[in-house]
Tab-separated table of C-alpha atoms in Angstrom:
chain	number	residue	atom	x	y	z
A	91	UNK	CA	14.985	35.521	-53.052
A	92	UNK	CA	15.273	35.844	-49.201
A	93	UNK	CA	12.976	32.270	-47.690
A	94	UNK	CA	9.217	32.592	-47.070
A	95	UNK	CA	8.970	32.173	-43.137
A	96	UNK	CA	8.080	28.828	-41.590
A	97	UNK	CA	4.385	28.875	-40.836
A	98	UNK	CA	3.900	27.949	-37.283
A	99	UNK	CA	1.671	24.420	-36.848
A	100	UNK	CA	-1.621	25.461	-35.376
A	101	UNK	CA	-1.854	24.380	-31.707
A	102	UNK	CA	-5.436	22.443	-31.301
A	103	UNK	CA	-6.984	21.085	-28.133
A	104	UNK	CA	-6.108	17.564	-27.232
A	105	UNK	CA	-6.175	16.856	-23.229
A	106	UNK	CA	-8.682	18.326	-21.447
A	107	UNK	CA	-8.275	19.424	-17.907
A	108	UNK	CA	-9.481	16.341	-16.321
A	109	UNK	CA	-7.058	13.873	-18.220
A	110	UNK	CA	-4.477	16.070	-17.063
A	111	UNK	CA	-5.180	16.314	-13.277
A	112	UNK	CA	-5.810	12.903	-14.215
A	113	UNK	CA	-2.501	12.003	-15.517
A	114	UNK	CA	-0.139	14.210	-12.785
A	115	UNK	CA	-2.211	13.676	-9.733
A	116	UNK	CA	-1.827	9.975	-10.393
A	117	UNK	CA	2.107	10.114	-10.650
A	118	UNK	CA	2.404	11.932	-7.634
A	119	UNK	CA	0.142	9.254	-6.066
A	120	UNK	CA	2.348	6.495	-7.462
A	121	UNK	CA	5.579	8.577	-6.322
A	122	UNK	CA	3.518	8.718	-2.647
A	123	UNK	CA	2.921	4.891	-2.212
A	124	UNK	CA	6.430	4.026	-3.835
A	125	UNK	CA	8.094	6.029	-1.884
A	126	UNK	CA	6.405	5.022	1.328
A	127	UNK	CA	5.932	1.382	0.298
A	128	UNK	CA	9.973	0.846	-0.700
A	129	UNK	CA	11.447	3.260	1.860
A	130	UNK	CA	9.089	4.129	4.765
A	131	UNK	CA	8.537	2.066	7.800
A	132	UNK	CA	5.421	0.905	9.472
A	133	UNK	CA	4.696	4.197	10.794
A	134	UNK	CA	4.134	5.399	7.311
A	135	UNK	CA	1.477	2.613	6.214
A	136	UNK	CA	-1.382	5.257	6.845
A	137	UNK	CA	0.210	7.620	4.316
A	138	UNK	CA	0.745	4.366	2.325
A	139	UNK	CA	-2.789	3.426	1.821
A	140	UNK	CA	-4.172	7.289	1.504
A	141	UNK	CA	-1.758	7.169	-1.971
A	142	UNK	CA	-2.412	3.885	-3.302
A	143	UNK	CA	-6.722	4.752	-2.876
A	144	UNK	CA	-6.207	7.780	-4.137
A	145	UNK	CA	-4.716	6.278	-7.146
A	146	UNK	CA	-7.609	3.931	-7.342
A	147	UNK	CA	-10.193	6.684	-7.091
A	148	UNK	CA	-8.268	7.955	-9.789
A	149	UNK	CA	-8.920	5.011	-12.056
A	150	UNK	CA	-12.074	4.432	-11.408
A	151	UNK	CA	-12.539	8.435	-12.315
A	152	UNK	CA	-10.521	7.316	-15.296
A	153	UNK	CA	-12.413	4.427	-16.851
A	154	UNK	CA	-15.612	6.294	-16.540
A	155	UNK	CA	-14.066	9.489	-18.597
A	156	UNK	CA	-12.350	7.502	-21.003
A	157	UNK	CA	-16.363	6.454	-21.665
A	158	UNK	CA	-17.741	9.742	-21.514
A	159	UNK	CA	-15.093	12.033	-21.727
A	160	UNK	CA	-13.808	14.597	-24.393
A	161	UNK	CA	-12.764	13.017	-27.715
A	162	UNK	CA	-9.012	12.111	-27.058
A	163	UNK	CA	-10.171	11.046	-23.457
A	164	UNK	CA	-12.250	8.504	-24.650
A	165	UNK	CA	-11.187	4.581	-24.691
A	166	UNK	CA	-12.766	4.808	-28.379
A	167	UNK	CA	-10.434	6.469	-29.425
A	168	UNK	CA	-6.982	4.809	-28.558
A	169	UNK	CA	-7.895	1.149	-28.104
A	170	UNK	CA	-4.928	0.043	-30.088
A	171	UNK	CA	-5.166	-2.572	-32.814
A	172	UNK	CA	-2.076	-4.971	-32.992
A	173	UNK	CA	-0.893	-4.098	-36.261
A	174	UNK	CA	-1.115	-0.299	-35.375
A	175	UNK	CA	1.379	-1.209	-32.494
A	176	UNK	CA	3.896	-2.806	-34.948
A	177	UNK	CA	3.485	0.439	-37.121
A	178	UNK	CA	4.201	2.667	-34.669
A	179	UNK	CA	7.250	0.503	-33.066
A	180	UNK	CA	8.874	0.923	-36.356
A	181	UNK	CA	7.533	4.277	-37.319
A	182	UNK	CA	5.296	3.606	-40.355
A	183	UNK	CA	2.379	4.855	-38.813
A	184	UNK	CA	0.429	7.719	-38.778
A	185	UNK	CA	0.986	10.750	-36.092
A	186	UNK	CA	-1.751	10.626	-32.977
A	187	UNK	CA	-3.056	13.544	-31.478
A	188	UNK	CA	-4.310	11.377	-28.452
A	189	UNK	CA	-2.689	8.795	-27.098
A	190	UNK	CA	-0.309	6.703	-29.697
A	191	UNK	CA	-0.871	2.708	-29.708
A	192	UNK	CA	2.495	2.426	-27.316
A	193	UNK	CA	1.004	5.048	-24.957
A	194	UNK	CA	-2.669	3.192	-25.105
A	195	UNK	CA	-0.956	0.450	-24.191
A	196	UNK	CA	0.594	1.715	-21.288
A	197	UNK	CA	-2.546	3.694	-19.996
A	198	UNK	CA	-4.693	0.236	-19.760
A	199	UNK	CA	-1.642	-1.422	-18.282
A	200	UNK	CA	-0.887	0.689	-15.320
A	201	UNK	CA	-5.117	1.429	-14.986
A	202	UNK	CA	-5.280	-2.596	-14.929
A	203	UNK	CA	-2.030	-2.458	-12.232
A	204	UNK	CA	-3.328	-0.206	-10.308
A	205	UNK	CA	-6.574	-1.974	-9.422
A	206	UNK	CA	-4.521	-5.265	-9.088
A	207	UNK	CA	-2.343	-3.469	-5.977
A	208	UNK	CA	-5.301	-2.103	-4.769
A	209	UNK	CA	-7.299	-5.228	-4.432
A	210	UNK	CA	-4.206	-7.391	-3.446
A	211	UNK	CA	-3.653	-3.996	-1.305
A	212	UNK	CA	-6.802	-4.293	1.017
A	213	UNK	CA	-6.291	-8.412	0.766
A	214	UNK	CA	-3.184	-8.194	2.595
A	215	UNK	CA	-3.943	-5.399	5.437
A	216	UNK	CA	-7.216	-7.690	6.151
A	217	UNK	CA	-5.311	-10.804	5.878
A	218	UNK	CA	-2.420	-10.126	7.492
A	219	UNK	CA	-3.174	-7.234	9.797
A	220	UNK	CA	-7.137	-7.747	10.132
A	221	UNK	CA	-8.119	-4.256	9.136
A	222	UNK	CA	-10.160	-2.917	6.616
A	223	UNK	CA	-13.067	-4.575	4.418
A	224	UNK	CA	-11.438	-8.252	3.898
A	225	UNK	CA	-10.535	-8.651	7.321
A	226	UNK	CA	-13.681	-11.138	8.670
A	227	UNK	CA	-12.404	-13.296	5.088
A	228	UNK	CA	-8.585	-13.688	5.152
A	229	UNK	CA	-6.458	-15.606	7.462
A	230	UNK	CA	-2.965	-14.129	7.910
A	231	UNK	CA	-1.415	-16.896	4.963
A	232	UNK	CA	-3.721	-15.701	2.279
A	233	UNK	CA	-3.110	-12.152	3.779
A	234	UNK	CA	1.050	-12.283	3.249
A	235	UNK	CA	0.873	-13.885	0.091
A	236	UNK	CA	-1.505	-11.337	-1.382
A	237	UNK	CA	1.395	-8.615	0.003
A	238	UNK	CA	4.017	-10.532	-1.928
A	239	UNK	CA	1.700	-10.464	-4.517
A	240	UNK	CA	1.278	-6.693	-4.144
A	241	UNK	CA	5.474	-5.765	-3.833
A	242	UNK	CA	5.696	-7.411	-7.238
A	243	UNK	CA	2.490	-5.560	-9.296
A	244	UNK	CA	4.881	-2.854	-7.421
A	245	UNK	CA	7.699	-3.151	-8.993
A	246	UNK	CA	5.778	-3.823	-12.149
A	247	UNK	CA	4.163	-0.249	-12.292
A	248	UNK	CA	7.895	0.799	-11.398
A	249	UNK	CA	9.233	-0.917	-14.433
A	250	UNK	CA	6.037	0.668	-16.681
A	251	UNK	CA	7.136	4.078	-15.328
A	252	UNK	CA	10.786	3.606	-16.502
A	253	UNK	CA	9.798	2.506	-19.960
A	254	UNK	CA	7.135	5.065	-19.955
A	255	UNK	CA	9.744	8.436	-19.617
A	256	UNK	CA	12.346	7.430	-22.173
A	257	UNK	CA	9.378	6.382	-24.076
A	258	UNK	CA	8.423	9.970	-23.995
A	259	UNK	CA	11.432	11.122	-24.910
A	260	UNK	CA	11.764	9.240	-28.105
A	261	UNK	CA	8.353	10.472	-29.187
A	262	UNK	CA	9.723	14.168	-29.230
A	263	UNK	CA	13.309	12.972	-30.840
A	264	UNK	CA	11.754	10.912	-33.293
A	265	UNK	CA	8.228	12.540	-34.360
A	266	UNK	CA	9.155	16.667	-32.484
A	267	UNK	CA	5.911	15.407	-30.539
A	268	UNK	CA	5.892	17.727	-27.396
A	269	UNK	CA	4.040	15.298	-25.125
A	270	UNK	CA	5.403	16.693	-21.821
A	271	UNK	CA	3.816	20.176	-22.972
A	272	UNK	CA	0.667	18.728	-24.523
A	273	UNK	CA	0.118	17.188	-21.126
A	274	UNK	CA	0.811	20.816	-19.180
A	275	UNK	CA	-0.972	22.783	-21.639
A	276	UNK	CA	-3.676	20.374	-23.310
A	277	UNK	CA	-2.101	21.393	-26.450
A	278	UNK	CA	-0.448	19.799	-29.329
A	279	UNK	CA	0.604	21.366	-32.930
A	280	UNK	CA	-1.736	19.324	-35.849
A	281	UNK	CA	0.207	18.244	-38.659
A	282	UNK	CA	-1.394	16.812	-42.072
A	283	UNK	CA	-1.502	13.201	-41.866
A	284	UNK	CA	-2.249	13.185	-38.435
A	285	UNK	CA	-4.697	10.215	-37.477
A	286	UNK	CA	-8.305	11.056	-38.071
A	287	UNK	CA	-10.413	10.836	-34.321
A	288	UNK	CA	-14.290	10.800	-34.383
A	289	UNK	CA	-15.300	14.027	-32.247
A	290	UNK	CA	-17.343	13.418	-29.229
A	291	UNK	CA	-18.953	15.712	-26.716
A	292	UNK	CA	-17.960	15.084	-22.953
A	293	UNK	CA	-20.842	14.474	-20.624
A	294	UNK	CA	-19.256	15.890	-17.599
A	295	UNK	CA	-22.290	16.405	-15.745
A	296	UNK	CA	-23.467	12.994	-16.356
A	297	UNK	CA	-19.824	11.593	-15.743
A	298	UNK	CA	-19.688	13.341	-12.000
A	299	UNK	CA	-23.014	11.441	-11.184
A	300	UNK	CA	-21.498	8.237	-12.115
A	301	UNK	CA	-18.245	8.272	-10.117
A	302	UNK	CA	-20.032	10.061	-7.501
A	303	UNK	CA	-22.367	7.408	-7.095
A	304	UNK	CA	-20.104	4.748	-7.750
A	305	UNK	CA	-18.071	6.033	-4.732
A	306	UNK	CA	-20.842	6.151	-2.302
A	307	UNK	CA	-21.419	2.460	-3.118
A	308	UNK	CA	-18.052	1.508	-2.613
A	309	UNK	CA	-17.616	3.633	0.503
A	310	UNK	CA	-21.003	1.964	1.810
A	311	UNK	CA	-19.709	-2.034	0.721
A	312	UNK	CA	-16.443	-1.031	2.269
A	313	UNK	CA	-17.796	0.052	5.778
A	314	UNK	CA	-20.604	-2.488	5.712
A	315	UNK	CA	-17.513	-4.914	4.966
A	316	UNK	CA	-15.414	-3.252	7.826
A	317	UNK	CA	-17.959	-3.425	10.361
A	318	UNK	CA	-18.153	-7.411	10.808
A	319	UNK	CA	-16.611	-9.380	13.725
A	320	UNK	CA	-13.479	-10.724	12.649
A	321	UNK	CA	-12.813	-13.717	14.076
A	322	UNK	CA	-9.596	-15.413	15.478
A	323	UNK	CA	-8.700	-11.884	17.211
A	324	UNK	CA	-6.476	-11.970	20.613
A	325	UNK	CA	-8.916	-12.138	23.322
A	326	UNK	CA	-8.997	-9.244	26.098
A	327	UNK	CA	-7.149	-9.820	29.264
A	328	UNK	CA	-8.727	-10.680	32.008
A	329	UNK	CA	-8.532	-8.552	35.172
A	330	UNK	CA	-5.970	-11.596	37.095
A	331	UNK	CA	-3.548	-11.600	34.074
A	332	UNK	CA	-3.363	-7.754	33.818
A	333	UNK	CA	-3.041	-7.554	37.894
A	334	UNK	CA	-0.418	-10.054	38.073
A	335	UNK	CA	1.855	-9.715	35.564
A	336	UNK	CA	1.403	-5.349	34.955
A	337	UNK	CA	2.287	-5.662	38.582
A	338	UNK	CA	6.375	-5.801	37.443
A	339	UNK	CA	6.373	-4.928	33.905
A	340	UNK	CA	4.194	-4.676	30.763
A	341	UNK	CA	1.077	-7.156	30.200
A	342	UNK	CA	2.417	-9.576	27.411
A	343	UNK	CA	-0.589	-11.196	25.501
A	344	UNK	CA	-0.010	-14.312	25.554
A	345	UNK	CA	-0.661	-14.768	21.756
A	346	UNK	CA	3.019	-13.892	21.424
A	347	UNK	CA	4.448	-17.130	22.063
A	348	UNK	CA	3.350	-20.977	21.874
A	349	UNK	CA	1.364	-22.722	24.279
A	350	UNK	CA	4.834	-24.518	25.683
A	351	UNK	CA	7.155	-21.405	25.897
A	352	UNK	CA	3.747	-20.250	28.560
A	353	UNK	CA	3.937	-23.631	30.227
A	354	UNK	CA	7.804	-23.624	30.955
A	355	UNK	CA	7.291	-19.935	32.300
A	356	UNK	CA	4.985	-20.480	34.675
A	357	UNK	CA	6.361	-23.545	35.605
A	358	UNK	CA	9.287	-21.530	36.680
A	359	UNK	CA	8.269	-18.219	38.571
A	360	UNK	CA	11.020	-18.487	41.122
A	361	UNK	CA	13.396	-17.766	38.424
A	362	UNK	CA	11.401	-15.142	36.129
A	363	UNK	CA	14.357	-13.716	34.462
A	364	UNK	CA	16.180	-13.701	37.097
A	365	UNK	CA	13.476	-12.964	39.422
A	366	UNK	CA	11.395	-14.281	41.982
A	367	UNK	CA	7.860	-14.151	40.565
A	368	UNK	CA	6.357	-17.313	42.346
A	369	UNK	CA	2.698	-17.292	42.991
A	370	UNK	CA	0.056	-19.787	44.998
A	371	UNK	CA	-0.420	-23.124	43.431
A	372	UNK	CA	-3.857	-21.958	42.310
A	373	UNK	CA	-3.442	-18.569	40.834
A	374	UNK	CA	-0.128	-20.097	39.115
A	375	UNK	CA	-2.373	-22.805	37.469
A	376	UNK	CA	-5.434	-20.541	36.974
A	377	UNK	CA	-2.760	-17.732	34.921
A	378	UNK	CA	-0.984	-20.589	33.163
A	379	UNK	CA	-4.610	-21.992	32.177
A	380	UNK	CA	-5.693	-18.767	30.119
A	381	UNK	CA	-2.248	-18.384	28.676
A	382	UNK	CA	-1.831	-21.630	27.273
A	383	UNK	CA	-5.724	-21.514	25.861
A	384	UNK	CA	-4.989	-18.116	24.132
A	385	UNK	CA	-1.671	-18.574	23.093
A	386	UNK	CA	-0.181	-18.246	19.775
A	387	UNK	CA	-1.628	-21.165	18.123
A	388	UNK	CA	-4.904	-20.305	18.746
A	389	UNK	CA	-5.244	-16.463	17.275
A	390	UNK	CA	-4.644	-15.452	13.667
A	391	UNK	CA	-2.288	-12.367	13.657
A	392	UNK	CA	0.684	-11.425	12.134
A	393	UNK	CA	2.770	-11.361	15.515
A	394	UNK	CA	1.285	-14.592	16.472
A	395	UNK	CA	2.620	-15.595	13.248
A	396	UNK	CA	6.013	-14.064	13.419
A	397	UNK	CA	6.906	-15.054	16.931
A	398	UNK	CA	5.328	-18.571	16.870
A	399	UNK	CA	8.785	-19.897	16.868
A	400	UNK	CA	10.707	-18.841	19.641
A	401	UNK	CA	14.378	-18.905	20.137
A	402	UNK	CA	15.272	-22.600	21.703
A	403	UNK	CA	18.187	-21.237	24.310
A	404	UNK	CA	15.178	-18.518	25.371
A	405	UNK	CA	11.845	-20.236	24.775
A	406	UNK	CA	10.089	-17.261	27.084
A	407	UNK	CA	11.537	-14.471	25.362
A	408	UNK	CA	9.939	-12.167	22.891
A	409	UNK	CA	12.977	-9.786	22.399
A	410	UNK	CA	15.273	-12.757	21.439
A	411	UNK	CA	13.577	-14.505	18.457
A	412	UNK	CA	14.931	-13.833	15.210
A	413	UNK	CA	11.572	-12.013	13.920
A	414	UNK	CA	11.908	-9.718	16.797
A	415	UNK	CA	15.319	-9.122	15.646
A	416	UNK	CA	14.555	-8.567	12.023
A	417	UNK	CA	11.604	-6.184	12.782
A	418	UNK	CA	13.947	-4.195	15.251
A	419	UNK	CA	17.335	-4.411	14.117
A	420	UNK	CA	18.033	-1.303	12.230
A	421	UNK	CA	17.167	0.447	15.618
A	422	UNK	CA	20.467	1.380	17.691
A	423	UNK	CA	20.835	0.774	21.500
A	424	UNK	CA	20.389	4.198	22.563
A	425	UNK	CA	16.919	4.038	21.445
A	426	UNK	CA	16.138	1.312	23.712
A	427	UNK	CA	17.483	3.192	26.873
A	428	UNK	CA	16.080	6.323	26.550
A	429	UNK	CA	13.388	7.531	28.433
A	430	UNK	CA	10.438	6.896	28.413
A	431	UNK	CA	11.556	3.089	26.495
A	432	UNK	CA	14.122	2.509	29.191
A	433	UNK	CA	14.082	-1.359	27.721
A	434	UNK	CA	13.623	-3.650	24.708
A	435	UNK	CA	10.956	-5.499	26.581
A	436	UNK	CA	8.720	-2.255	27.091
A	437	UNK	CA	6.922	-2.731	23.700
A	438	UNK	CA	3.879	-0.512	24.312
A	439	UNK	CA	6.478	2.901	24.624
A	440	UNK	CA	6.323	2.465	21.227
A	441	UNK	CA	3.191	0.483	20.271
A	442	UNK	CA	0.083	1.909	21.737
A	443	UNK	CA	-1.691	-1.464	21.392
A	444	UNK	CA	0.730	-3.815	22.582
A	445	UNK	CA	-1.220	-5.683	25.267
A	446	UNK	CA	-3.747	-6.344	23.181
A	447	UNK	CA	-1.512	-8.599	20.894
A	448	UNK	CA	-2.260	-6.903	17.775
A	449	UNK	CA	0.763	-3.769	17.131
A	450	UNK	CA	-1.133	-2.253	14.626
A	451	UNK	CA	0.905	-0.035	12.425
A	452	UNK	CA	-1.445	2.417	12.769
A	453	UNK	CA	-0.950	2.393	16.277
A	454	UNK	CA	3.080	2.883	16.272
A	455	UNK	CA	5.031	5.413	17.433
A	456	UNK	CA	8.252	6.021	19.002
A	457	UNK	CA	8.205	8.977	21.393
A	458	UNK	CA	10.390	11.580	21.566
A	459	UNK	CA	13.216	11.082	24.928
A	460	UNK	CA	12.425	12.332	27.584
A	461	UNK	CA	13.689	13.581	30.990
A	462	UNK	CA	14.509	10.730	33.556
């Protein structure tokens, strides 16, 4: 007797829509800030932070449907129990349409990584570049340790990604669970013995209030937060400064180097790199008096921090300290004496804010060359 045909497994709904924009909007957000974070420069920090709180919208959007969202969607229904982990490591337990113990596991994990990176996120770019909500908090130590901090919950959600795919894979070796297509199509085949859920109704109109109004308070704490003095800040140069030394070459706050590399420099004007710079007695002491009070020590940024210590055989130059050096020295010569750079020393070419003290990343940007 020819064999009675192989009834096809009826394909039931499992992911709704929103878990999967859910799901692929946050891997490309992931993909975004890794590959920005890991390979980019500083020029790409801005794309940087619109992936990493986009991925933290995400999770917030998350955690309120996995409360009120369709049955598989919901927390309820994958919170895994110990003992149902073990199962399924070892295959004794039963089939999941929703999310398997492993992959419950992993969903909580990179939700709970992703709000770590986002909090240690906005510590260090108030911290260490005093922007953004924590910035009036955080002194520039806290601020690079909660970066540090941040690289390693970074390689972290890295390491959860590459368990996560092969993970994937074995589900649809071992069990012929299509988990790619389920989470295209928001369709899987039900099987008997196939882990019982408890069907809920989504609340999707009551959901969208929630994370709409949960947004609007964090967008209001964040700009309320945003909008305080920080203190420590370079301060503005006064008209003398700007006058005197713009008059040769580009205004160099004078939080960029210690009190004593100042004091040497003015102490010798009549040999300012090679120069003859000297000024009257008074206007010498009056210059040297605001540079040495708003020197390095006194501010708390991240360049005042890198080029505190400057290089002993060149105490007065920026360009020759070995965090100067690190920061620039990917970059070859022939960017340097282009126009319109025309010279290592001619910082704001590149960095819009330079005299100010701060090179904000959001304000970097090398120009195209131009015509002599």
């Amino acid at each position: 007797m020819p064999a009675a045909p192989q009834q096809k497994e009826p394909l039931v709904p499992v992911w709704d829509i929103w878990v999967r924009l859910f799901h692929w909007t946050l891997a490309a957000s992931i993909a975004g800030a890794a590959a920005t974070g890991f390979l980019g420069d500083a020029r790409w920090l801005a794309v940087h932070l619109t992936c990493g709180l986009s991925a933290a919208a995400l999770v917030l959007a998350r955690i309120v449907w996995g409360v009120l969202g369709s049955t598989h969607a919901r927390f309820a229904d994958f919170l895994p129990h110990p003992r149902a982990v073990i199962a399924h490591m070892f295959g004794n337990g039963p089939r999941h349409l929703g999310h398997n113990p492993l992959g419950a596991l992993m969903v909580l994990a990179i939700i709970g990584a992703i709000t770590a990176l986002t909090v240690t996120g906005l510590i260090g770019l108030g911290g260490w570049l005093r922007n953004g909500p924590f910035a009036a908090d955080l002194g520039t130590a806290g601020g690079r340790q909660a970066l540090e901090l941040h690289e390693l919950l970074a390689w972290a959600v890295l390491a959860m990604v590459a368990l996560h795919l092969p993970g994937v894979f074995h589900e649809r070796h071992r069990r012929s669970d299509p988990l790619i297509r389920a989470m295209l199509t928001g369709r899987k085949p039900a099987r008997a013995g196939d882990a019982r859920a408890h069907a809920a109704q989504p609340q999707g109109q009551r959901a969208l209030k929630i994370i709409a109004m949960l947004g609007a308070l964090l967008g209001l704490a964040t700009a309320g937060l945003s909008a305080r003095t920080v203190p420590d800040l370079p301060a503005p140069m006064p008209p003398v400064v700007a006058e005197e030394c713009g008059a040769c070459h580009m205004t160099f706050h004078p939080s960029l180097l210690p009190a004593a590399s100042w004091h040497d420099m003015m102490s010798g004007l009549d040999d300012h790199f090679g120069e003859n710079a000297a000024l009257s007695a008074d206007l010498t002491a009056e210059i040297e008096d605001w540079l040495t009070a708003h020197a390095a020590e006194t501010v708390e940024t991240a360049p005042a921090r890198l080029f505190a210590n400057p290089n002993p055989e060149a105490p007065g130059s920026i360009t020759r300290t070995a965090a100067w050096k690190r920061l620039h020295g990917d970059l070859p010569d022939s960017l340097f004496a282009r126009a319109p750079i025309y010279a290592r020393t001619n910082c704001i070419a590149c960095h819009g804010d330079a005299e100010t003290g701060l090179f904000s990343p959001f304000a970097l940007s090398i120009p195209k060359e131009t015509s002599r």
